[in-house]
mmCIF file of C-alpha atoms in Angstrom:
data_model
loop_
_atom_site.group_PDB
_atom_site.id
_atom_site.type_symbol
_atom_site.label_atom_id
_atom_site.label_comp_id
_atom_site.label_asym_id
_atom_site.label_seq_id
_atom_site.Cartn_x
_atom_site.Cartn_y
_atom_site.Cartn_z
ATOM 1 C CA MET E 243 2.721 31.209 -11.184
ATOM 2 C CA THR E 244 0.207 31.926 -8.442
ATOM 3 C CA TYR E 245 -1.060 29.611 -5.751
ATOM 4 C CA MET E 246 -4.345 29.511 -3.901
ATOM 5 C CA THR E 247 -4.034 31.562 -0.744
ATOM 6 C CA THR E 248 -7.577 31.415 0.583
ATOM 7 C CA ASN E 249 -7.842 31.349 4.370
ATOM 8 C CA ASN E 250 -6.727 28.061 5.891
ATOM 9 C CA ASP E 251 -5.249 26.808 2.608
ATOM 10 C CA LEU E 252 -1.666 27.076 3.764
ATOM 11 C CA SER E 253 -0.338 24.067 5.634
ATOM 12 C CA PRO E 254 2.644 23.779 7.964
ATOM 13 C CA HIS E 255 3.549 20.638 6.041
ATOM 14 C CA ILE E 256 4.468 22.592 2.894
ATOM 15 C CA PRO E 257 7.837 24.321 3.326
ATOM 16 C CA VAL E 258 8.538 27.535 1.442
ATOM 17 C CA GLY E 259 9.680 26.855 -2.100
ATOM 18 C CA SER E 260 8.482 23.268 -2.305
ATOM 19 C CA LEU E 261 5.537 23.998 -4.604
ATOM 20 C CA THR E 262 7.872 25.875 -6.932
ATOM 21 C CA LEU E 263 10.249 22.899 -6.896
ATOM 22 C CA ILE E 264 7.425 20.506 -7.764
ATOM 23 C CA ARG E 265 6.401 22.625 -10.738
ATOM 24 C CA GLN E 266 10.004 23.189 -11.778
ATOM 25 C CA TYR E 267 10.501 19.457 -12.441
ATOM 26 C CA ALA E 268 7.024 18.701 -13.813
ATOM 27 C CA ALA E 269 8.005 18.710 -17.491
ATOM 28 C CA ALA E 270 11.090 16.570 -16.841
ATOM 29 C CA ALA E 271 9.029 14.106 -14.811
ATOM 30 C CA GLU E 272 6.599 13.753 -17.696
ATOM 31 C CA GLN E 273 9.480 12.993 -20.057
ATOM 32 C CA MET E 274 10.812 10.391 -17.616
ATOM 33 C CA GLY E 275 7.399 8.790 -17.229
ATOM 34 C CA GLN E 276 7.605 8.921 -13.435
ATOM 35 C CA LEU E 277 8.131 11.445 -10.664
ATOM 36 C CA HIS E 278 11.459 13.246 -10.809
ATOM 37 C CA PRO E 279 13.975 12.277 -8.086
ATOM 38 C CA GLU E 280 13.833 15.819 -6.692
ATOM 39 C CA GLN E 281 10.054 15.608 -6.396
ATOM 40 C CA LEU E 282 10.293 12.218 -4.704
ATOM 41 C CA LYS E 283 12.968 13.468 -2.325
ATOM 42 C CA LEU E 284 10.659 16.268 -1.241
ATOM 43 C CA ILE E 285 7.785 13.824 -0.740
ATOM 44 C CA TYR E 286 9.945 11.532 1.394
ATOM 45 C CA ASP E 287 11.418 14.436 3.363
ATOM 46 C CA GLN E 288 7.922 15.743 4.147
ATOM 47 C CA ASN E 289 6.495 12.247 4.737
ATOM 48 C CA TRP E 290 3.557 12.966 2.425
ATOM 49 C CA PHE E 291 2.901 9.312 1.574
ATOM 50 C CA ASN E 292 2.027 8.878 5.255
ATOM 51 C CA LEU E 293 -0.531 11.641 5.634
ATOM 52 C CA PHE E 294 -2.994 9.339 7.423
ATOM 53 C CA VAL E 295 -0.598 6.942 9.142
ATOM 54 C CA PRO E 296 -0.594 7.502 12.935
ATOM 55 C CA ARG E 297 2.320 9.400 14.414
ATOM 56 C CA SER E 298 3.033 6.429 16.649
ATOM 57 C CA MET E 299 3.886 4.514 13.456
ATOM 58 C CA GLY E 300 5.994 7.277 11.919
ATOM 59 C CA GLY E 301 3.255 9.035 9.956
ATOM 60 C CA LEU E 302 1.812 12.544 10.062
ATOM 61 C CA GLY E 303 -1.551 11.444 11.451
ATOM 62 C CA LEU E 304 -3.428 14.334 9.813
ATOM 63 C CA PRO E 305 -7.192 14.787 10.083
ATOM 64 C CA VAL E 306 -8.928 14.470 6.715
ATOM 65 C CA PRO E 307 -9.716 18.215 6.250
ATOM 66 C CA GLU E 308 -6.078 19.194 6.727
ATOM 67 C CA ALA E 309 -4.771 16.370 4.548
ATOM 68 C CA VAL E 310 -7.013 17.168 1.584
ATOM 69 C CA ARG E 311 -6.028 20.847 1.653
ATOM 70 C CA LEU E 312 -2.467 19.664 1.294
ATOM 71 C CA GLN E 313 -3.421 17.301 -1.541
ATOM 72 C CA GLU E 314 -5.208 20.141 -3.335
ATOM 73 C CA LEU E 315 -2.167 22.399 -3.109
ATOM 74 C CA LEU E 316 0.059 19.636 -4.471
ATOM 75 C CA ALA E 317 -2.342 19.029 -7.376
ATOM 76 C CA HIS E 318 -2.343 22.785 -7.982
ATOM 77 C CA ALA E 319 1.438 22.673 -8.262
ATOM 78 C CA ASP E 320 1.418 19.610 -10.533
ATOM 79 C CA GLY E 321 -1.287 17.090 -11.322
ATOM 80 C CA SER E 322 0.953 14.025 -11.327
ATOM 81 C CA VAL E 323 2.489 14.856 -7.955
ATOM 82 C CA GLY E 324 -0.880 15.603 -6.377
ATOM 83 C CA TRP E 325 -2.455 12.451 -7.789
ATOM 84 C CA THR E 326 0.457 10.227 -6.764
ATOM 85 C CA VAL E 327 0.550 11.568 -3.206
ATOM 86 C CA THR E 328 -3.228 11.201 -2.983
ATOM 87 C CA LEU E 329 -3.383 7.634 -4.272
ATOM 88 C CA CYS E 330 -0.304 6.403 -2.409
ATOM 89 C CA SER E 331 -1.218 8.072 0.888
ATOM 90 C CA GLY E 332 -4.694 6.636 0.392
ATOM 91 C CA ALA E 333 -3.202 3.160 0.038
ATOM 92 C CA ASN E 334 -0.986 3.732 3.079
ATOM 93 C CA TRP E 335 -4.247 4.519 4.930
ATOM 94 C CA PHE E 336 -4.934 0.779 4.734
ATOM 95 C CA VAL E 337 -2.529 0.402 7.650
ATOM 96 C CA GLY E 338 -5.545 0.911 9.897
ATOM 97 C CA PHE E 339 -7.131 -2.327 8.694
ATOM 98 C CA MET E 340 -4.099 -4.603 8.551
ATOM 99 C CA ASP E 341 -2.872 -7.186 11.004
ATOM 100 C CA LYS E 342 -0.686 -5.219 13.425
ATOM 101 C CA SER E 343 2.410 -7.389 12.976
ATOM 102 C CA VAL E 344 2.097 -7.185 9.184
ATOM 103 C CA ALA E 345 1.636 -3.420 9.353
ATOM 104 C CA ALA E 346 4.667 -3.054 11.608
ATOM 105 C CA ASP E 347 6.729 -5.067 9.131
ATOM 106 C CA PHE E 348 5.758 -3.167 5.985
ATOM 107 C CA PHE E 349 5.723 0.272 7.606
ATOM 108 C CA SER E 350 9.150 -0.100 9.198
ATOM 109 C CA ASN E 351 10.508 1.276 5.909
ATOM 110 C CA LYS E 352 10.655 5.080 6.225
ATOM 111 C CA GLN E 353 9.972 5.374 2.487
ATOM 112 C CA VAL E 354 6.978 3.039 2.591
ATOM 113 C CA CYS E 355 4.684 3.598 -0.367
ATOM 114 C CA LEU E 356 1.832 1.270 -1.231
ATOM 115 C CA ALA E 357 0.562 1.133 -4.800
ATOM 116 C CA GLY E 358 -2.372 -0.907 -5.930
ATOM 117 C CA SER E 359 -5.793 -1.277 -7.435
ATOM 118 C CA GLY E 360 -9.335 -1.284 -6.141
ATOM 119 C CA ALA E 361 -10.585 -3.622 -8.846
ATOM 120 C CA ALA E 362 -11.322 -7.165 -7.660
ATOM 121 C CA SER E 363 -9.516 -8.681 -10.627
ATOM 122 C CA GLY E 364 -7.728 -11.387 -8.634
ATOM 123 C CA LYS E 365 -8.733 -14.654 -7.038
ATOM 124 C CA ALA E 366 -7.499 -15.989 -3.696
ATOM 125 C CA ILE E 367 -8.020 -19.670 -2.993
ATOM 126 C CA VAL E 368 -8.251 -20.618 0.682
ATOM 127 C CA THR E 369 -5.540 -23.066 1.794
ATOM 128 C CA GLU E 370 -4.761 -24.679 5.156
ATOM 129 C CA ASN E 371 -2.583 -21.773 6.305
ATOM 130 C CA GLY E 372 -3.410 -18.883 4.015
ATOM 131 C CA TYR E 373 -4.262 -18.221 0.390
ATOM 132 C CA THR E 374 -2.939 -18.936 -3.076
ATOM 133 C CA VAL E 375 -3.388 -15.783 -5.117
ATOM 134 C CA ASN E 376 -3.542 -15.231 -8.863
ATOM 135 C CA GLY E 377 -4.461 -12.021 -10.590
ATOM 136 C CA HIS E 378 -3.630 -9.004 -12.713
ATOM 137 C CA TRP E 379 -4.413 -5.443 -11.729
ATOM 138 C CA LYS E 380 -4.258 -2.170 -13.662
ATOM 139 C CA TYR E 381 -3.456 1.411 -12.743
ATOM 140 C CA ALA E 382 -1.115 1.081 -9.755
ATOM 141 C CA THR E 383 -0.158 4.733 -9.322
ATOM 142 C CA GLY E 384 3.449 5.163 -8.208
ATOM 143 C CA ALA E 385 4.473 1.638 -9.199
ATOM 144 C CA PRO E 386 8.205 2.369 -9.823
ATOM 145 C CA HIS E 387 8.825 3.641 -6.284
ATOM 146 C CA ALA E 388 6.281 1.464 -4.456
ATOM 147 C CA THR E 389 7.641 -0.668 -1.636
ATOM 148 C CA ALA E 390 4.584 -2.932 -1.626
ATOM 149 C CA PHE E 391 1.352 -3.484 -3.554
ATOM 150 C CA THR E 392 -2.242 -3.969 -2.437
ATOM 151 C CA ALA E 393 -4.976 -5.644 -4.453
ATOM 152 C CA ASN E 394 -8.536 -6.895 -4.101
ATOM 153 C CA CYS E 395 -9.442 -10.517 -4.695
ATOM 154 C CA LEU E 396 -12.517 -12.690 -4.850
ATOM 155 C CA ILE E 397 -12.255 -15.481 -2.294
ATOM 156 C CA GLU E 398 -12.685 -19.104 -3.356
ATOM 157 C CA LYS E 399 -12.882 -22.222 -1.199
ATOM 158 C CA ASN E 400 -13.309 -25.804 -2.395
ATOM 159 C CA GLY E 401 -13.977 -24.582 -5.914
ATOM 160 C CA GLU E 402 -16.733 -22.133 -4.976
ATOM 161 C CA LEU E 403 -16.738 -18.378 -4.530
ATOM 162 C CA LEU E 404 -17.518 -17.369 -0.968
ATOM 163 C CA ARG E 405 -20.343 -14.913 -0.487
ATOM 164 C CA GLN E 406 -21.454 -12.425 2.140
ATOM 165 C CA LYS E 407 -24.788 -12.585 3.925
ATOM 166 C CA ASN E 408 -26.389 -10.345 1.285
ATOM 167 C CA GLY E 409 -25.305 -12.698 -1.483
ATOM 168 C CA SER E 410 -22.572 -10.515 -2.938
ATOM 169 C CA PRO E 411 -19.116 -12.067 -3.485
ATOM 170 C CA LEU E 412 -16.695 -11.877 -0.562
ATOM 171 C CA ILE E 413 -13.808 -9.567 -1.438
ATOM 172 C CA LYS E 414 -10.640 -9.165 0.589
ATOM 173 C CA ALA E 415 -7.608 -6.965 0.091
ATOM 174 C CA PHE E 416 -4.080 -8.386 0.142
ATOM 175 C CA ILE E 417 -0.657 -6.869 0.533
ATOM 176 C CA PHE E 418 2.279 -8.150 -1.537
ATOM 177 C CA ARG E 419 5.966 -7.445 -1.256
ATOM 178 C CA LYS E 420 7.487 -5.645 -4.228
ATOM 179 C CA GLU E 421 9.587 -8.655 -5.156
ATOM 180 C CA GLU E 422 6.496 -10.869 -5.239
ATOM 181 C CA VAL E 423 4.780 -9.012 -8.064
ATOM 182 C CA GLU E 424 5.527 -8.749 -11.751
ATOM 183 C CA LEU E 425 5.277 -5.216 -13.099
ATOM 184 C CA GLN E 426 4.089 -4.488 -16.614
ATOM 185 C CA ASN E 427 5.185 -1.087 -17.858
ATOM 186 C CA ASN E 428 2.051 -0.300 -19.826
ATOM 187 C CA TRP E 429 1.042 3.186 -18.659
ATOM 188 C CA HIS E 430 0.910 4.957 -22.039
ATOM 189 C CA THR E 431 -1.617 7.749 -21.659
ATOM 190 C CA THR E 432 -2.224 11.246 -22.950
ATOM 191 C CA GLY E 433 -1.648 12.828 -19.554
ATOM 192 C CA MET E 434 -0.703 12.011 -15.976
ATOM 193 C CA LYS E 435 2.362 10.338 -17.424
ATOM 194 C CA ALA E 436 4.518 10.879 -14.328
ATOM 195 C CA THR E 437 2.095 8.950 -12.111
ATOM 196 C CA ALA E 438 3.567 5.804 -13.712
ATOM 197 C CA SER E 439 0.324 3.914 -13.059
ATOM 198 C CA HIS E 440 1.507 0.588 -14.460
ATOM 199 C CA SER E 441 -0.124 -2.833 -14.144
ATOM 200 C CA PHE E 442 1.071 -5.657 -11.917
ATOM 201 C CA GLY E 443 0.242 -9.283 -11.291
ATOM 202 C CA VAL E 444 0.985 -12.334 -9.195
ATOM 203 C CA LYS E 445 0.890 -16.009 -10.134
ATOM 204 C CA ASP E 446 0.350 -18.880 -7.709
ATOM 205 C CA LEU E 447 1.581 -16.716 -4.840
ATOM 206 C CA HIS E 448 1.049 -18.131 -1.383
ATOM 207 C CA VAL E 449 0.429 -15.559 1.339
ATOM 208 C CA ALA E 450 -0.398 -15.977 4.999
ATOM 209 C CA THR E 451 -3.888 -15.211 6.238
ATOM 210 C CA SER E 452 -2.471 -12.255 8.154
ATOM 211 C CA ARG E 453 -1.700 -10.504 4.873
ATOM 212 C CA SER E 454 -5.372 -10.189 3.992
ATOM 213 C CA PHE E 455 -7.640 -7.468 5.321
ATOM 214 C CA ILE E 456 -11.065 -5.912 4.805
ATOM 215 C CA ILE E 457 -11.460 -2.165 4.309
ATOM 216 C CA ASP E 458 -14.429 -1.448 6.524
ATOM 217 C CA PRO E 459 -14.781 0.734 9.645
ATOM 218 C CA GLN E 460 -15.946 -2.309 11.587
ATOM 219 C CA GLN E 461 -12.635 -3.985 10.733
ATOM 220 C CA ALA E 462 -10.412 -1.068 11.799
ATOM 221 C CA GLY E 463 -7.671 -2.091 14.184
ATOM 222 C CA LEU E 464 -6.392 1.369 15.076
ATOM 223 C CA PRO E 465 -8.307 3.962 17.111
ATOM 224 C CA ASP E 466 -7.692 7.065 14.993
ATOM 225 C CA PRO E 467 -10.928 8.637 13.661
ATOM 226 C CA VAL E 468 -9.632 8.619 10.077
ATOM 227 C CA PHE E 469 -10.015 4.836 9.920
ATOM 228 C CA TYR E 470 -13.718 5.134 10.669
ATOM 229 C CA PHE E 471 -14.344 7.631 7.884
ATOM 230 C CA PRO E 472 -16.620 6.022 5.223
ATOM 231 C CA PHE E 473 -14.462 4.630 2.431
ATOM 232 C CA GLN E 474 -16.568 6.065 -0.415
ATOM 233 C CA SER E 475 -16.445 9.523 1.137
ATOM 234 C CA PHE E 476 -12.713 9.154 1.761
ATOM 235 C CA ALA E 477 -12.091 8.229 -1.874
ATOM 236 C CA GLU E 478 -14.323 10.925 -3.370
ATOM 237 C CA THR E 479 -13.052 13.639 -1.043
ATOM 238 C CA THR E 480 -9.369 13.024 -1.661
ATOM 239 C CA LEU E 481 -9.772 12.727 -5.433
ATOM 240 C CA ALA E 482 -12.143 15.688 -5.824
ATOM 241 C CA VAL E 483 -9.546 18.154 -4.524
ATOM 242 C CA ASN E 484 -7.157 16.991 -7.225
ATOM 243 C CA PHE E 485 -9.642 18.200 -9.826
ATOM 244 C CA SER E 486 -10.073 21.575 -8.162
ATOM 245 C CA GLY E 487 -6.319 21.937 -7.740
ATOM 246 C CA MET E 488 -5.617 21.166 -11.392
ATOM 247 C CA ALA E 489 -8.490 23.376 -12.555
ATOM 248 C CA PHE E 490 -7.126 26.355 -10.604
ATOM 249 C CA HIS E 491 -3.691 25.657 -12.080
ATOM 250 C CA PHE E 492 -5.249 25.697 -15.554
ATOM 251 C CA MET E 493 -6.871 29.048 -14.756
ATOM 252 C CA ASP E 494 -3.513 30.421 -13.591
ATOM 253 C CA GLU E 495 -2.063 29.496 -16.967
ATOM 254 C CA CYS E 496 -5.094 30.982 -18.747
ATOM 255 C CA LYS E 497 -4.674 34.315 -16.965
ATOM 256 C CA LEU E 498 -1.059 34.630 -18.085
ATOM 257 C CA LEU E 499 -1.893 33.483 -21.588
ATOM 258 C CA PHE E 500 -4.968 35.709 -21.982
ATOM 259 C CA GLU E 501 -3.086 38.805 -20.887
ATOM 260 C CA GLU E 502 -0.246 38.007 -23.275
ATOM 261 C CA ARG E 503 -2.598 37.263 -26.199
ATOM 262 C CA ILE E 504 -4.638 40.423 -25.631
ATOM 263 C CA LYS E 505 -1.460 42.491 -25.640
ATOM 264 C CA ARG E 506 0.085 40.744 -28.654
ATOM 265 C CA HIS E 507 -2.977 40.457 -30.883
ATOM 266 C CA GLY E 508 -4.645 43.703 -29.975
ATOM 267 C CA TYR E 509 -8.103 42.243 -29.458
ATOM 268 C CA ALA E 510 -11.089 44.569 -29.540
ATOM 269 C CA ILE E 511 -12.326 45.695 -26.131
ATOM 270 C CA ASP E 512 -15.400 43.473 -26.249
ATOM 271 C CA GLU E 513 -13.308 40.409 -27.191
ATOM 272 C CA ALA E 514 -10.769 41.037 -24.437
ATOM 273 C CA CYS E 515 -13.569 41.591 -21.942
ATOM 274 C CA GLU E 516 -15.236 38.342 -22.980
ATOM 275 C CA MET E 517 -12.052 36.374 -22.265
ATOM 276 C CA LEU E 518 -11.293 38.006 -18.929
ATOM 277 C CA GLU E 519 -14.895 38.001 -17.723
ATOM 278 C CA LEU E 520 -15.223 34.303 -18.505
ATOM 279 C CA LEU E 521 -12.049 33.602 -16.560
ATOM 280 C CA GLY E 522 -13.235 35.623 -13.583
ATOM 281 C CA ARG E 523 -16.675 34.051 -13.652
ATOM 282 C CA THR E 524 -15.388 30.469 -13.788
ATOM 283 C CA GLN E 525 -12.906 31.149 -10.981
ATOM 284 C CA SER E 526 -15.647 32.615 -8.817
ATOM 285 C CA LYS E 527 -18.056 29.731 -9.425
ATOM 286 C CA LEU E 528 -15.453 27.104 -8.661
ATOM 287 C CA GLU E 529 -14.296 28.953 -5.544
ATOM 288 C CA ASP E 530 -17.893 29.118 -4.286
ATOM 289 C CA VAL E 531 -18.493 25.380 -4.626
ATOM 290 C CA ARG E 532 -15.041 24.711 -3.238
ATOM 291 C CA GLN E 533 -15.891 26.629 -0.076
ATOM 292 C CA LEU E 534 -19.158 24.698 0.188
ATOM 293 C CA PHE E 535 -17.165 21.473 -0.126
ATOM 294 C CA TYR E 536 -14.767 22.429 2.673
ATOM 295 C CA ASN E 537 -17.632 23.583 4.886
ATOM 296 C CA ARG E 538 -19.407 20.258 4.493
ATOM 297 C CA LEU E 539 -16.184 18.314 4.976
ATOM 298 C CA GLY E 540 -15.426 20.226 8.162
ATOM 299 C CA LYS E 541 -18.916 19.615 9.502
ATOM 300 C CA ALA E 542 -18.849 15.904 8.654
ATOM 301 C CA TRP E 543 -15.401 15.464 10.180
ATOM 302 C CA LEU E 544 -16.176 17.412 13.355
ATOM 303 C CA ASN E 545 -19.350 15.465 14.052
ATOM 304 C CA GLY E 546 -18.095 12.056 12.986
ATOM 305 C CA SER E 547 -14.614 12.102 14.501
ATOM 306 C CA LEU E 548 -15.978 12.689 17.996
ATOM 307 C CA GLU E 549 -18.051 9.517 17.979
ATOM 308 C CA LYS E 550 -16.145 7.586 15.278
ATOM 309 C CA GLN E 551 -19.523 7.171 13.684
ATOM 310 C CA TRP E 552 -20.477 9.090 10.582
ATOM 311 C CA ASN E 553 -23.899 10.577 10.007
ATOM 312 C CA THR E 554 -25.291 9.246 6.718
ATOM 313 C CA SER E 555 -26.804 12.593 5.793
ATOM 314 C CA HIS E 556 -23.458 14.337 6.352
ATOM 315 C CA ALA E 557 -21.695 11.757 4.173
ATOM 316 C CA ASP E 558 -24.295 12.102 1.413
ATOM 317 C CA SER E 559 -24.067 15.888 1.572
ATOM 318 C CA LEU E 560 -20.277 15.729 1.343
ATOM 319 C CA ASN E 561 -20.368 13.343 -1.616
ATOM 320 C CA GLU E 562 -22.798 15.691 -3.381
ATOM 321 C CA ALA E 563 -20.381 18.591 -2.841
ATOM 322 C CA CYS E 564 -17.513 16.490 -4.225
ATOM 323 C CA ARG E 565 -19.422 15.799 -7.421
ATOM 324 C CA SER E 566 -20.536 19.406 -7.802
ATOM 325 C CA MET E 567 -16.930 20.558 -7.480
ATOM 326 C CA VAL E 568 -15.677 18.031 -10.020
ATOM 327 C CA LYS E 569 -18.442 18.981 -12.460
ATOM 328 C CA LEU E 570 -17.674 22.696 -12.177
ATOM 329 C CA ALA E 571 -13.939 22.041 -12.523
ATOM 330 C CA ARG E 572 -14.581 20.121 -15.746
ATOM 331 C CA ASN E 573 -16.832 22.851 -17.089
ATOM 332 C CA ALA E 574 -14.318 25.558 -16.208
ATOM 333 C CA VAL E 575 -11.448 23.880 -18.044
ATOM 334 C CA ASP E 576 -13.565 23.060 -21.089
ATOM 335 C CA ASP E 577 -15.122 26.538 -21.307
ATOM 336 C CA LEU E 578 -11.761 28.314 -21.131
ATOM 337 C CA TYR E 579 -9.781 26.033 -23.451
ATOM 338 C CA PRO E 580 -11.054 27.450 -26.800
ATOM 339 C CA TYR E 581 -9.796 30.920 -25.842
ATOM 340 C CA CYS E 582 -6.225 29.731 -25.295
ATOM 341 C CA GLY E 583 -5.008 29.539 -28.881
ATOM 342 C CA MET E 584 -2.822 26.886 -30.479
ATOM 343 C CA ILE E 585 -0.215 26.979 -27.722
ATOM 344 C CA ALA E 586 -2.699 25.043 -25.594
ATOM 345 C CA ALA E 587 -2.447 22.200 -28.133
ATOM 346 C CA GLU E 588 1.367 22.137 -28.127
ATOM 347 C CA GLN E 589 2.504 19.213 -25.987
ATOM 348 C CA GLY E 590 5.588 21.040 -24.769
ATOM 349 C CA SER E 591 3.619 23.882 -23.195
ATOM 350 C CA ASP E 592 2.738 24.023 -19.525
ATOM 351 C CA ILE E 593 -0.936 24.709 -20.200
ATOM 352 C CA ASN E 594 -1.200 21.704 -22.489
ATOM 353 C CA ARG E 595 0.313 19.428 -19.854
ATOM 354 C CA VAL E 596 -2.168 20.685 -17.257
ATOM 355 C CA TRP E 597 -5.043 20.186 -19.725
ATOM 356 C CA ARG E 598 -3.906 16.640 -20.564
ATOM 357 C CA ASP E 599 -3.392 15.761 -16.907
ATOM 358 C CA PHE E 600 -6.826 17.062 -15.978
ATOM 359 C CA HIS E 601 -8.667 15.158 -18.691
ATOM 360 C CA THR E 602 -6.754 11.936 -18.109
ATOM 361 C CA ALA E 603 -7.582 12.097 -14.397
ATOM 362 C CA SER E 604 -11.236 12.809 -15.196
ATOM 363 C CA LEU E 605 -11.548 9.313 -16.673
ATOM 364 C CA HIS E 606 -11.327 7.789 -13.190
ATOM 365 C CA THR E 607 -14.504 5.744 -12.768
ATOM 366 C CA ILE E 608 -15.341 7.197 -9.359
ATOM 367 C CA PHE E 609 -16.739 10.311 -11.063
ATOM 368 C CA THR E 610 -18.019 8.773 -14.290
ATOM 369 C CA PHE E 611 -21.652 9.032 -13.232
ATOM 370 C CA GLY E 612 -23.385 11.777 -11.309
ATOM 371 C CA CYS E 613 -21.109 14.568 -12.566
ATOM 372 C CA GLY E 614 -22.623 15.064 -15.994
#
């Protein structure tokens, strides 16, 4: 297997051999329906769930451009590992918006991993000293090894939903201890099986006011620039690199498969050229938009992190690059797939697992529109 080695791709936070280890256990992890213990051990050893947590709190405190390069490399090694690290480190990013005493409590665990959902499918009723929460949330990536769960809730007081000044419902996020939630093992998907993105719920759970928070730069309680990065840009940026990483992995598998098929079947020169030229062309196109993405990310981060205030035009430009990269990644995988032969449809093959992971991830609603 090959790995992307473009300038600045390599990170000091990826020890030699770790990407090979991740890929080595990918098939076994899929069979288990969750990350393999060896993969998890590596993640804990490298502290990858805490990419954005400040060093003063035991995290890596990485700037966004460096963190997403790492996430892309992990997704290139294996989609489920990349996705899980991305979603769980993204949830651990919420530390910047939590009550400091609550954050200190939950993040005292060296293996802290928050799983959760962005859907506001819960309701929190205001009480004298906190909230009573009820709700059910889907798609909590990393649920089996999560130490805590976060979830969004509509806020109700005296029988009425509270609203913001613009009239929209007030939504707050909450953090629950693992023992406070009920897990439902219902993640039965075509791909991304090892992300173990199960559902969870709480019933009549009372939580203190301090365990609620609002994910908004104006509510950030820590000074690090990452907590002032626009949430939509943060979400799109971190997820987009998972698509590019998986797409490049798919192309790696295609290269090996094409060369083997050409040799075995003795394709005519024009047929062999068609396969290899398509592969080269799709790689080149995706690499071009990928470089544009990283250029725009670097520019947005450099300008915004200095003032902790993000230029709207830079954010819009970055989001556009995210969507262009996701669109090209989808097109690349779909254009190459018909040339792969029946082995690409065999569930035990590496290329089929990458294909299933990619297309399962592509159903995430963040890129449903605007990437067609």
